[in-house]
Amino acid sequence: MDPIVSINIKKDSTFAMMLEAQRRGHKIYYLLQSDLFAKNGNVFARIFPVQVFDNSDKWYELDDGITCPLADLSAVFMRKDPPFDMEYIYSTYLLELAERQGCLIVNRPASVRSANEKLFTAWFPECSPETLVTRDMARIKAFQEKLKHIVVKPLDGMGGSMIFQIREGDTNKNVILEAITQNGTQTVMAQRFLPEYVAGDKRILLINGKPFPHGLARIPAEGEGRGNLAAGASYKGVDLTEREYEICNTVGPTLKEMGLMFVGLDVIGDYLTEINVTSPTCIRELDHIYSANIAGLLMDEVETTLKTH
């Protein structure tokens, strides 16, 4: 995960998972990417026994680190936030090797590498708005001229970073496209603008392919075009609609087959816009609203998987 010293426990889904694992009597350990290493074909890690407390004044206590084969652990949760850079990819290689040596990794490393959070929606075109993925600025301009109002975003962003709207007659169109594609050298995603975003960019959590029955509608701040909590959005709990269940039923079996056990779908209106597989959040917010235990649902699936692993 990211450094535990800097997390916000009121919002941190990884922390919710740690609390639940501890509540069930599991020994839990903390490690950073830098603690992973391979030697002579075996994957090791320096791991730190940790206790967690649901207390904003003191939320963790670490013991001295020990070094052990990663396969000595029953399960490892990969909860490092993007950027999805080469260091992230190297970590997935190490975790994949540990998986081959008997450790359950949540989510499956090869699938995390394969399922780009923006581009993976292209596997489900029946669920998604009109979408173009390209580095060709002329192609994006033609796409915008046809649809009039589009959104463009990088394939490796998170938290609403570098998301732009381009409208008909926008005099900044060229400079936006030059910047986001780095003058045609970086592939990006363009999608039809969905005005329904003002009612909330909804996060839906899937646990081993099955949706939690309520979503978190993230409502943009006044004057803001992004429904991301990191961009100042407010939120409220909402029941899933028939269309959203349809999207979950379309995507869920593939996610389960790929070993993507904990996934956050982003839905605007009737359309799937992102499939978040690296470190999806919103457990704490939904738990608070619905007096739920979403981490408990995840731990049930992990424990069931371990029995047959």
PDB file of C-alpha atoms in Angstrom:
ATOM      1  CA  MET A   1       0.000   0.000   0.000  1.00  0.00           C
ATOM      2  CA  ASP A   2       0.983   3.652   0.166  1.00  0.00           C
ATOM      3  CA  PRO A   3       2.674   4.903   3.358  1.00  0.00           C
ATOM      4  CA  ILE A   4       0.292   4.203   6.227  1.00  0.00           C
ATOM      5  CA  VAL A   5       1.456   7.320   8.061  1.00  0.00           C
ATOM      6  CA  SER A   6      -0.217   9.560   5.463  1.00  0.00           C
ATOM      7  CA  ILE A   7      -3.590   7.858   4.882  1.00  0.00           C
ATOM      8  CA  ASN A   8      -6.947   9.407   5.762  1.00  0.00           C
ATOM      9  CA  ILE A   9      -8.615   6.604   7.704  1.00  0.00           C
ATOM     10  CA  LYS A  10     -12.089   8.108   7.238  1.00  0.00           C
ATOM     11  CA  LYS A  11     -11.802   7.510   3.493  1.00  0.00           C
ATOM     12  CA  ASP A  12      -9.215   4.766   3.089  1.00  0.00           C
ATOM     13  CA  SER A  13     -10.566   1.463   1.772  1.00  0.00           C
ATOM     14  CA  THR A  14      -7.281  -0.351   2.405  1.00  0.00           C
ATOM     15  CA  PHE A  15      -7.579   0.604   6.057  1.00  0.00           C
ATOM     16  CA  ALA A  16     -11.113  -0.825   6.122  1.00  0.00           C
ATOM     17  CA  MET A  17      -9.753  -4.118   4.778  1.00  0.00           C
ATOM     18  CA  MET A  18      -7.032  -4.152   7.424  1.00  0.00           C
ATOM     19  CA  LEU A  19      -9.528  -3.516  10.216  1.00  0.00           C
ATOM     20  CA  GLU A  20     -11.741  -6.353   9.008  1.00  0.00           C
ATOM     21  CA  ALA A  21      -8.883  -8.843   8.601  1.00  0.00           C
ATOM     22  CA  GLN A  22      -7.686  -8.000  12.114  1.00  0.00           C
ATOM     23  CA  ARG A  23     -11.223  -8.312  13.511  1.00  0.00           C
ATOM     24  CA  ARG A  24     -11.361 -11.845  12.102  1.00  0.00           C
ATOM     25  CA  GLY A  25      -8.173 -12.786  13.906  1.00  0.00           C
ATOM     26  CA  HIS A  26      -5.828 -12.782  10.918  1.00  0.00           C
ATOM     27  CA  LYS A  27      -2.253 -11.653  11.353  1.00  0.00           C
ATOM     28  CA  ILE A  28      -1.728  -8.630   9.148  1.00  0.00           C
ATOM     29  CA  TYR A  29       1.471  -7.191   7.760  1.00  0.00           C
ATOM     30  CA  TYR A  30       2.301  -3.927   6.060  1.00  0.00           C
ATOM     31  CA  LEU A  31       4.723  -3.418   3.191  1.00  0.00           C
ATOM     32  CA  LEU A  32       5.587  -0.916   0.498  1.00  0.00           C
ATOM     33  CA  GLN A  33       6.600  -1.544  -3.105  1.00  0.00           C
ATOM     34  CA  SER A  34      10.212  -0.987  -2.091  1.00  0.00           C
ATOM     35  CA  ASP A  35       9.979  -3.918   0.337  1.00  0.00           C
ATOM     36  CA  LEU A  36       9.483  -6.468  -2.472  1.00  0.00           C
ATOM     37  CA  PHE A  37      12.438  -8.260  -4.057  1.00  0.00           C
ATOM     38  CA  ALA A  38      13.328 -11.453  -5.919  1.00  0.00           C
ATOM     39  CA  LYS A  39      16.412 -13.575  -5.379  1.00  0.00           C
ATOM     40  CA  ASN A  40      17.303 -16.709  -7.325  1.00  0.00           C
ATOM     41  CA  GLY A  41      13.769 -17.030  -8.650  1.00  0.00           C
ATOM     42  CA  ASN A  42      11.999 -16.602  -5.316  1.00  0.00           C
ATOM     43  CA  VAL A  43      10.040 -13.551  -4.195  1.00  0.00           C
ATOM     44  CA  PHE A  44      10.674 -12.111  -0.757  1.00  0.00           C
ATOM     45  CA  ALA A  45       9.509  -9.077   1.150  1.00  0.00           C
ATOM     46  CA  ARG A  46      10.383  -7.161   4.243  1.00  0.00           C
ATOM     47  CA  ILE A  47       7.058  -7.132   6.062  1.00  0.00           C
ATOM     48  CA  PHE A  48       6.032  -5.294   9.203  1.00  0.00           C
ATOM     49  CA  PRO A  49       3.544  -6.777  11.666  1.00  0.00           C
ATOM     50  CA  VAL A  50       0.900  -4.108  12.187  1.00  0.00           C
ATOM     51  CA  GLN A  51      -2.029  -3.430  14.469  1.00  0.00           C
ATOM     52  CA  VAL A  52      -4.674  -0.951  13.330  1.00  0.00           C
ATOM     53  CA  PHE A  53      -7.078   1.159  15.374  1.00  0.00           C
ATOM     54  CA  ASP A  54     -10.146   3.037  14.141  1.00  0.00           C
ATOM     55  CA  ASN A  55      -8.874   6.178  15.832  1.00  0.00           C
ATOM     56  CA  SER A  56      -7.788   9.284  13.941  1.00  0.00           C
ATOM     57  CA  ASP A  57      -5.275  10.169  16.665  1.00  0.00           C
ATOM     58  CA  LYS A  58      -3.477   6.805  16.513  1.00  0.00           C
ATOM     59  CA  TRP A  59      -4.491   4.403  13.764  1.00  0.00           C
ATOM     60  CA  TYR A  60      -1.555   2.005  13.550  1.00  0.00           C
ATOM     61  CA  GLU A  61       1.324   0.457  15.420  1.00  0.00           C
ATOM     62  CA  LEU A  62       4.200  -1.294  13.634  1.00  0.00           C
ATOM     63  CA  ASP A  63       6.547  -3.946  14.987  1.00  0.00           C
ATOM     64  CA  ASP A  64      10.035  -4.543  13.633  1.00  0.00           C
ATOM     65  CA  GLY A  65      10.179  -5.804  10.074  1.00  0.00           C
ATOM     66  CA  ILE A  66      11.017  -9.378   9.143  1.00  0.00           C
ATOM     67  CA  THR A  67      12.074 -10.777   5.773  1.00  0.00           C
ATOM     68  CA  CYS A  68      10.306 -13.858   4.437  1.00  0.00           C
ATOM     69  CA  PRO A  69       9.214 -15.510   1.186  1.00  0.00           C
ATOM     70  CA  LEU A  70       6.020 -13.828   0.065  1.00  0.00           C
ATOM     71  CA  ALA A  71       4.473 -17.266  -0.516  1.00  0.00           C
ATOM     72  CA  ASP A  72       4.602 -17.826   3.256  1.00  0.00           C
ATOM     73  CA  LEU A  73       1.634 -15.438   3.457  1.00  0.00           C
ATOM     74  CA  SER A  74      -1.874 -16.644   2.695  1.00  0.00           C
ATOM     75  CA  ALA A  75      -2.851 -13.558   0.709  1.00  0.00           C
ATOM     76  CA  VAL A  76      -1.382 -10.261  -0.400  1.00  0.00           C
ATOM     77  CA  PHE A  77      -3.554  -7.239  -1.235  1.00  0.00           C
ATOM     78  CA  MET A  78      -2.041  -4.974  -3.899  1.00  0.00           C
ATOM     79  CA  ARG A  79      -3.406  -1.582  -2.881  1.00  0.00           C
ATOM     80  CA  LYS A  80      -0.791   0.837  -4.192  1.00  0.00           C
ATOM     81  CA  ASP A  81      -2.323   3.897  -5.827  1.00  0.00           C
ATOM     82  CA  PRO A  82      -1.287   4.793  -9.379  1.00  0.00           C
ATOM     83  CA  PRO A  83       0.621   6.254 -11.207  1.00  0.00           C
ATOM     84  CA  PHE A  84       0.727   3.047 -13.170  1.00  0.00           C
ATOM     85  CA  ASP A  85       4.377   3.490 -14.132  1.00  0.00           C
ATOM     86  CA  MET A  86       7.147   0.983 -14.802  1.00  0.00           C
ATOM     87  CA  GLU A  87       7.762   0.564 -11.068  1.00  0.00           C
ATOM     88  CA  TYR A  88       4.120  -0.445 -10.701  1.00  0.00           C
ATOM     89  CA  ILE A  89       4.528  -2.951 -13.534  1.00  0.00           C
ATOM     90  CA  TYR A  90       7.691  -4.372 -11.970  1.00  0.00           C
ATOM     91  CA  SER A  91       5.755  -4.854  -8.739  1.00  0.00           C
ATOM     92  CA  THR A  92       3.069  -6.804 -10.600  1.00  0.00           C
ATOM     93  CA  TYR A  93       5.779  -9.042 -12.096  1.00  0.00           C
ATOM     94  CA  LEU A  94       7.113  -9.823  -8.627  1.00  0.00           C
ATOM     95  CA  LEU A  95       3.611 -10.424  -7.289  1.00  0.00           C
ATOM     96  CA  GLU A  96       2.783 -12.661 -10.243  1.00  0.00           C
ATOM     97  CA  LEU A  97       5.853 -14.769  -9.476  1.00  0.00           C
ATOM     98  CA  ALA A  98       4.752 -14.989  -5.833  1.00  0.00           C
ATOM     99  CA  GLU A  99       1.317 -16.059  -7.058  1.00  0.00           C
ATOM    100  CA  ARG A 100       2.918 -18.886  -9.033  1.00  0.00           C
ATOM    101  CA  GLN A 101       4.671 -19.900  -5.811  1.00  0.00           C
ATOM    102  CA  GLY A 102       1.359 -20.277  -3.986  1.00  0.00           C
ATOM    103  CA  CYS A 103       0.279 -16.876  -2.663  1.00  0.00           C
ATOM    104  CA  LEU A 104      -3.189 -15.484  -3.413  1.00  0.00           C
ATOM    105  CA  ILE A 105      -2.841 -11.938  -4.774  1.00  0.00           C
ATOM    106  CA  VAL A 106      -5.832  -9.572  -4.658  1.00  0.00           C
ATOM    107  CA  ASN A 107      -6.233  -8.385  -7.406  1.00  0.00           C
ATOM    108  CA  ARG A 108      -4.498 -10.858  -9.772  1.00  0.00           C
ATOM    109  CA  PRO A 109      -1.334  -9.076 -10.970  1.00  0.00           C
ATOM    110  CA  ALA A 110      -1.485 -10.108 -14.637  1.00  0.00           C
ATOM    111  CA  SER A 111      -5.087  -8.908 -14.837  1.00  0.00           C
ATOM    112  CA  VAL A 112      -4.255  -5.587 -13.177  1.00  0.00           C
ATOM    113  CA  ARG A 113      -1.628  -5.096 -15.880  1.00  0.00           C
ATOM    114  CA  SER A 114      -4.052  -6.060 -18.642  1.00  0.00           C
ATOM    115  CA  ALA A 115      -7.096  -4.083 -17.502  1.00  0.00           C
ATOM    116  CA  ASN A 116      -6.240  -0.423 -18.026  1.00  0.00           C
ATOM    117  CA  GLU A 117      -8.853   1.420 -15.987  1.00  0.00           C
ATOM    118  CA  LYS A 118      -9.967   3.618 -18.880  1.00  0.00           C
ATOM    119  CA  LEU A 119      -9.338   1.407 -21.911  1.00  0.00           C
ATOM    120  CA  PHE A 120     -10.801  -1.780 -20.405  1.00  0.00           C
ATOM    121  CA  THR A 121     -14.274  -0.303 -20.913  1.00  0.00           C
ATOM    122  CA  ALA A 122     -13.744  -0.966 -24.649  1.00  0.00           C
ATOM    123  CA  TRP A 123     -14.230  -4.675 -23.881  1.00  0.00           C
ATOM    124  CA  PHE A 124     -17.864  -3.789 -23.055  1.00  0.00           C
ATOM    125  CA  PRO A 125     -19.033  -1.388 -25.801  1.00  0.00           C
ATOM    126  CA  GLU A 126     -22.682  -2.169 -25.075  1.00  0.00           C
ATOM    127  CA  CYS A 127     -22.194  -0.546 -21.658  1.00  0.00           C
ATOM    128  CA  SER A 128     -20.117   2.472 -22.694  1.00  0.00           C
ATOM    129  CA  PRO A 129     -20.689   5.826 -24.423  1.00  0.00           C
ATOM    130  CA  GLU A 130     -19.194   6.519 -27.845  1.00  0.00           C
ATOM    131  CA  THR A 131     -15.461   6.212 -27.263  1.00  0.00           C
ATOM    132  CA  LEU A 132     -12.280   6.800 -29.223  1.00  0.00           C
ATOM    133  CA  VAL A 133      -8.777   5.767 -28.105  1.00  0.00           C
ATOM    134  CA  THR A 134      -5.972   7.271 -30.174  1.00  0.00           C
ATOM    135  CA  ARG A 135      -2.965   9.577 -30.233  1.00  0.00           C
ATOM    136  CA  ASP A 136      -4.031  11.087 -33.580  1.00  0.00           C
ATOM    137  CA  MET A 137      -5.200  14.663 -32.948  1.00  0.00           C
ATOM    138  CA  ALA A 138      -6.975  14.904 -36.314  1.00  0.00           C
ATOM    139  CA  ARG A 139      -8.992  11.800 -35.464  1.00  0.00           C
ATOM    140  CA  ILE A 140     -10.022  13.305 -32.111  1.00  0.00           C
ATOM    141  CA  LYS A 141     -11.024  16.562 -33.840  1.00  0.00           C
ATOM    142  CA  ALA A 142     -13.233  14.646 -36.275  1.00  0.00           C
ATOM    143  CA  PHE A 143     -14.760  12.748 -33.336  1.00  0.00           C
ATOM    144  CA  GLN A 144     -15.503  16.032 -31.564  1.00  0.00           C
ATOM    145  CA  GLU A 145     -16.951  17.635 -34.696  1.00  0.00           C
ATOM    146  CA  LYS A 146     -19.374  14.740 -35.019  1.00  0.00           C
ATOM    147  CA  LEU A 147     -20.447  14.623 -31.339  1.00  0.00           C
ATOM    148  CA  LYS A 148     -20.077  18.404 -30.639  1.00  0.00           C
ATOM    149  CA  HIS A 149     -19.143  17.980 -26.964  1.00  0.00           C
ATOM    150  CA  ILE A 150     -16.561  15.455 -25.746  1.00  0.00           C
ATOM    151  CA  VAL A 151     -14.314  14.651 -22.806  1.00  0.00           C
ATOM    152  CA  VAL A 152     -10.632  13.749 -23.263  1.00  0.00           C
ATOM    153  CA  LYS A 153      -8.464  12.127 -20.611  1.00  0.00           C
ATOM    154  CA  PRO A 154      -5.135  10.297 -20.270  1.00  0.00           C
ATOM    155  CA  LEU A 155      -5.186   6.524 -19.893  1.00  0.00           C
ATOM    156  CA  ASP A 156      -3.070   6.595 -16.740  1.00  0.00           C
ATOM    157  CA  GLY A 157      -4.718   9.350 -14.697  1.00  0.00           C
ATOM    158  CA  MET A 158      -6.588   9.098 -11.410  1.00  0.00           C
ATOM    159  CA  GLY A 159      -8.605  11.379  -9.173  1.00  0.00           C
ATOM    160  CA  GLY A 160      -9.876  13.427 -12.123  1.00  0.00           C
ATOM    161  CA  SER A 161      -6.428  14.678 -13.152  1.00  0.00           C
ATOM    162  CA  MET A 162      -5.973  15.992 -16.711  1.00  0.00           C
ATOM    163  CA  ILE A 163      -9.625  15.570 -17.751  1.00  0.00           C
ATOM    164  CA  PHE A 164     -10.788  18.172 -20.272  1.00  0.00           C
ATOM    165  CA  GLN A 165     -14.091  18.985 -21.938  1.00  0.00           C
ATOM    166  CA  ILE A 166     -14.032  20.205 -25.546  1.00  0.00           C
ATOM    167  CA  ARG A 167     -17.154  21.897 -26.883  1.00  0.00           C
ATOM    168  CA  GLU A 168     -18.172  23.026 -30.337  1.00  0.00           C
ATOM    169  CA  GLY A 169     -16.278  26.213 -31.219  1.00  0.00           C
ATOM    170  CA  ASP A 170     -13.784  25.828 -28.355  1.00  0.00           C
ATOM    171  CA  THR A 171     -10.817  28.029 -29.234  1.00  0.00           C
ATOM    172  CA  ASN A 172      -8.608  26.032 -26.860  1.00  0.00           C
ATOM    173  CA  LYS A 173      -9.230  22.752 -28.693  1.00  0.00           C
ATOM    174  CA  ASN A 174      -5.812  22.569 -30.353  1.00  0.00           C
ATOM    175  CA  VAL A 175      -3.817  23.443 -27.256  1.00  0.00           C
ATOM    176  CA  ILE A 176      -5.789  20.922 -25.155  1.00  0.00           C
ATOM    177  CA  LEU A 177      -5.116  18.158 -27.656  1.00  0.00           C
ATOM    178  CA  GLU A 178      -1.459  19.113 -28.047  1.00  0.00           C
ATOM    179  CA  ALA A 179      -1.022  19.036 -24.272  1.00  0.00           C
ATOM    180  CA  ILE A 180      -2.924  15.844 -23.489  1.00  0.00           C
ATOM    181  CA  THR A 181      -1.435  13.851 -26.409  1.00  0.00           C
ATOM    182  CA  GLN A 182       1.995  15.451 -25.973  1.00  0.00           C
ATOM    183  CA  ASN A 183       1.844  16.556 -29.604  1.00  0.00           C
ATOM    184  CA  GLY A 184       0.538  13.242 -30.864  1.00  0.00           C
ATOM    185  CA  THR A 185       2.941  10.972 -28.975  1.00  0.00           C
ATOM    186  CA  GLN A 186       0.669   9.801 -26.132  1.00  0.00           C
ATOM    187  CA  THR A 187      -2.501   7.741 -26.548  1.00  0.00           C
ATOM    188  CA  VAL A 188      -5.592   9.168 -24.836  1.00  0.00           C
ATOM    189  CA  MET A 189      -9.304   8.453 -24.540  1.00  0.00           C
ATOM    190  CA  ALA A 190     -12.079  10.642 -25.928  1.00  0.00           C
ATOM    191  CA  GLN A 191     -15.732  10.023 -25.010  1.00  0.00           C
ATOM    192  CA  ARG A 192     -19.044  11.641 -25.731  1.00  0.00           C
ATOM    193  CA  PHE A 193     -19.770  14.145 -22.968  1.00  0.00           C
ATOM    194  CA  LEU A 194     -22.430  12.886 -20.578  1.00  0.00           C
ATOM    195  CA  PRO A 195     -24.414  15.800 -19.099  1.00  0.00           C
ATOM    196  CA  GLU A 196     -25.822  13.414 -16.473  1.00  0.00           C
ATOM    197  CA  TYR A 197     -22.544  13.838 -14.587  1.00  0.00           C
ATOM    198  CA  VAL A 198     -24.115  16.777 -12.697  1.00  0.00           C
ATOM    199  CA  ALA A 199     -26.353  14.237 -10.919  1.00  0.00           C
ATOM    200  CA  GLY A 200     -23.293  12.257  -9.869  1.00  0.00           C
ATOM    201  CA  ASP A 201     -20.444  10.137 -11.175  1.00  0.00           C
ATOM    202  CA  LYS A 202     -21.486   6.913  -9.466  1.00  0.00           C
ATOM    203  CA  ARG A 203     -18.988   4.474  -7.965  1.00  0.00           C
ATOM    204  CA  ILE A 204     -20.253   0.887  -7.800  1.00  0.00           C
ATOM    205  CA  LEU A 205     -18.206  -1.723  -5.927  1.00  0.00           C
ATOM    206  CA  LEU A 206     -18.042  -5.297  -7.210  1.00  0.00           C
ATOM    207  CA  ILE A 207     -16.819  -8.049  -4.908  1.00  0.00           C
ATOM    208  CA  ASN A 208     -15.758 -11.099  -6.906  1.00  0.00           C
ATOM    209  CA  GLY A 209     -18.096 -10.032  -9.706  1.00  0.00           C
ATOM    210  CA  LYS A 210     -21.110  -9.263  -7.487  1.00  0.00           C
ATOM    211  CA  PRO A 211     -22.250  -5.664  -6.903  1.00  0.00           C
ATOM    212  CA  PHE A 212     -22.858  -4.073  -3.544  1.00  0.00           C
ATOM    213  CA  PRO A 213     -26.510  -2.945  -3.972  1.00  0.00           C
ATOM    214  CA  HIS A 214     -25.818   0.748  -3.370  1.00  0.00           C
ATOM    215  CA  GLY A 215     -23.485   3.144  -5.131  1.00  0.00           C
ATOM    216  CA  LEU A 216     -21.789   6.368  -4.133  1.00  0.00           C
ATOM    217  CA  ALA A 217     -22.913   9.279  -6.329  1.00  0.00           C
ATOM    218  CA  ARG A 218     -20.042  11.777  -6.386  1.00  0.00           C
ATOM    219  CA  ILE A 219     -21.545  15.163  -7.172  1.00  0.00           C
ATOM    220  CA  PRO A 220     -19.265  17.827  -8.688  1.00  0.00           C
ATOM    221  CA  ALA A 221     -18.551  20.956  -6.696  1.00  0.00           C
ATOM    222  CA  GLU A 222     -20.086  24.152  -8.043  1.00  0.00           C
ATOM    223  CA  GLY A 223     -18.207  25.256 -11.143  1.00  0.00           C
ATOM    224  CA  GLU A 224     -16.335  21.938 -11.347  1.00  0.00           C
ATOM    225  CA  GLY A 225     -16.610  19.564 -14.301  1.00  0.00           C
ATOM    226  CA  ARG A 226     -15.347  16.463 -12.498  1.00  0.00           C
ATOM    227  CA  GLY A 227     -17.205  14.188 -10.122  1.00  0.00           C
ATOM    228  CA  ASN A 228     -14.142  13.012  -8.205  1.00  0.00           C
ATOM    229  CA  LEU A 229     -13.832  13.196  -4.428  1.00  0.00           C
ATOM    230  CA  ALA A 230     -10.203  14.195  -4.972  1.00  0.00           C
ATOM    231  CA  ALA A 231     -11.503  17.188  -6.969  1.00  0.00           C
ATOM    232  CA  GLY A 232     -13.793  18.365  -4.165  1.00  0.00           C
ATOM    233  CA  ALA A 233     -16.988  16.500  -5.053  1.00  0.00           C
ATOM    234  CA  SER A 234     -19.619  15.824  -2.410  1.00  0.00           C
ATOM    235  CA  TYR A 235     -21.358  12.461  -2.270  1.00  0.00           C
ATOM    236  CA  LYS A 236     -24.529  10.629  -1.370  1.00  0.00           C
ATOM    237  CA  GLY A 237     -25.609   6.999  -1.335  1.00  0.00           C
ATOM    238  CA  VAL A 238     -27.997   5.778  -4.033  1.00  0.00           C
ATOM    239  CA  ASP A 239     -29.648   2.475  -4.877  1.00  0.00           C
ATOM    240  CA  LEU A 240     -28.468   0.757  -8.041  1.00  0.00           C
ATOM    241  CA  THR A 241     -30.808   1.122 -11.012  1.00  0.00           C
ATOM    242  CA  GLU A 242     -31.962  -1.636 -13.333  1.00  0.00           C
ATOM    243  CA  ARG A 243     -29.501  -0.381 -15.972  1.00  0.00           C
ATOM    244  CA  GLU A 244     -26.644  -0.413 -13.458  1.00  0.00           C
ATOM    245  CA  TYR A 245     -27.427  -4.012 -12.502  1.00  0.00           C
ATOM    246  CA  GLU A 246     -27.397  -4.802 -16.221  1.00  0.00           C
ATOM    247  CA  ILE A 247     -23.915  -3.260 -16.515  1.00  0.00           C
ATOM    248  CA  CYS A 248     -22.706  -5.193 -13.455  1.00  0.00           C
ATOM    249  CA  ASN A 249     -24.123  -8.452 -14.806  1.00  0.00           C
ATOM    250  CA  THR A 250     -22.347  -7.836 -18.120  1.00  0.00           C
ATOM    251  CA  VAL A 251     -18.964  -6.959 -16.648  1.00  0.00           C
ATOM    252  CA  GLY A 252     -18.960  -9.004 -13.430  1.00  0.00           C
ATOM    253  CA  PRO A 253     -18.368 -12.530 -14.807  1.00  0.00           C
ATOM    254  CA  THR A 254     -15.329 -11.357 -16.782  1.00  0.00           C
ATOM    255  CA  LEU A 255     -13.875  -9.628 -13.725  1.00  0.00           C
ATOM    256  CA  LYS A 256     -14.347 -12.756 -11.613  1.00  0.00           C
ATOM    257  CA  GLU A 257     -12.762 -14.975 -14.255  1.00  0.00           C
ATOM    258  CA  MET A 258      -9.767 -12.617 -14.399  1.00  0.00           C
ATOM    259  CA  GLY A 259      -9.244 -12.770 -10.633  1.00  0.00           C
ATOM    260  CA  LEU A 260     -10.199  -9.114 -10.192  1.00  0.00           C
ATOM    261  CA  MET A 261     -11.834  -9.638  -6.829  1.00  0.00           C
ATOM    262  CA  PHE A 262     -12.375  -6.018  -5.800  1.00  0.00           C
ATOM    263  CA  VAL A 263     -13.301  -3.533  -8.528  1.00  0.00           C
ATOM    264  CA  GLY A 264     -14.893  -0.097  -8.676  1.00  0.00           C
ATOM    265  CA  LEU A 265     -17.059   0.694 -11.686  1.00  0.00           C
ATOM    266  CA  ASP A 266     -17.679   4.340 -12.562  1.00  0.00           C
ATOM    267  CA  VAL A 267     -21.071   4.988 -14.143  1.00  0.00           C
ATOM    268  CA  ILE A 268     -22.490   8.275 -15.419  1.00  0.00           C
ATOM    269  CA  GLY A 269     -26.145   8.168 -16.409  1.00  0.00           C
ATOM    270  CA  ASP A 270     -26.620   4.866 -18.224  1.00  0.00           C
ATOM    271  CA  TYR A 271     -22.979   4.408 -19.201  1.00  0.00           C
ATOM    272  CA  LEU A 272     -19.877   2.722 -17.852  1.00  0.00           C
ATOM    273  CA  THR A 273     -16.918   5.124 -18.025  1.00  0.00           C
ATOM    274  CA  GLU A 274     -14.133   3.420 -16.021  1.00  0.00           C
ATOM    275  CA  ILE A 275     -13.273   0.042 -14.483  1.00  0.00           C
ATOM    276  CA  ASN A 276     -11.001   0.657 -11.495  1.00  0.00           C
ATOM    277  CA  VAL A 277      -8.857  -2.364 -10.620  1.00  0.00           C
ATOM    278  CA  THR A 278      -5.725  -0.979  -8.929  1.00  0.00           C
ATOM    279  CA  SER A 279      -6.940   0.421  -5.603  1.00  0.00           C
ATOM    280  CA  PRO A 280     -10.644   1.335  -5.817  1.00  0.00           C
ATOM    281  CA  THR A 281     -12.051   3.265  -2.897  1.00  0.00           C
ATOM    282  CA  CYS A 282     -15.397   4.295  -1.318  1.00  0.00           C
ATOM    283  CA  ILE A 283     -15.749   1.429   1.190  1.00  0.00           C
ATOM    284  CA  ARG A 284     -15.685   3.750   4.191  1.00  0.00           C
ATOM    285  CA  GLU A 285     -18.222   6.184   2.775  1.00  0.00           C
ATOM    286  CA  LEU A 286     -20.705   3.449   1.779  1.00  0.00           C
ATOM    287  CA  ASP A 287     -20.207   1.591   5.057  1.00  0.00           C
ATOM    288  CA  HIS A 288     -21.050   4.783   6.962  1.00  0.00           C
ATOM    289  CA  ILE A 289     -24.170   5.557   4.932  1.00  0.00           C
ATOM    290  CA  TYR A 290     -25.607   2.027   4.934  1.00  0.00           C
ATOM    291  CA  SER A 291     -24.188   0.613   8.192  1.00  0.00           C
ATOM    292  CA  ALA A 292     -22.518  -1.983   5.985  1.00  0.00           C
ATOM    293  CA  ASN A 293     -19.318  -4.017   6.093  1.00  0.00           C
ATOM    294  CA  ILE A 294     -18.078  -4.149   2.512  1.00  0.00           C
ATOM    295  CA  ALA A 295     -14.602  -5.248   3.570  1.00  0.00           C
ATOM    296  CA  GLY A 296     -16.345  -8.160   5.291  1.00  0.00           C
ATOM    297  CA  LEU A 297     -17.947  -9.194   2.003  1.00  0.00           C
ATOM    298  CA  LEU A 298     -14.506  -9.092   0.398  1.00  0.00           C
ATOM    299  CA  MET A 299     -12.897 -11.094   3.224  1.00  0.00           C
ATOM    300  CA  ASP A 300     -15.642 -13.726   2.874  1.00  0.00           C
ATOM    301  CA  GLU A 301     -14.634 -14.160  -0.778  1.00  0.00           C
ATOM    302  CA  VAL A 302     -10.927 -14.223   0.044  1.00  0.00           C
ATOM    303  CA  GLU A 303     -11.385 -16.825   2.773  1.00  0.00           C
ATOM    304  CA  THR A 304     -13.572 -18.982   0.507  1.00  0.00           C
ATOM    305  CA  THR A 305     -10.964 -18.748  -2.258  1.00  0.00           C
ATOM    306  CA  LEU A 306      -8.162 -19.712   0.129  1.00  0.00           C
ATOM    307  CA  LYS A 307      -9.977 -22.898   1.099  1.00  0.00           C
ATOM    308  CA  THR A 308      -9.732 -24.107  -2.504  1.00  0.00           C
ATOM    309  CA  HIS A 309      -6.523 -22.264  -3.451  1.00  0.00           C
TER     310      HIS A 309
END
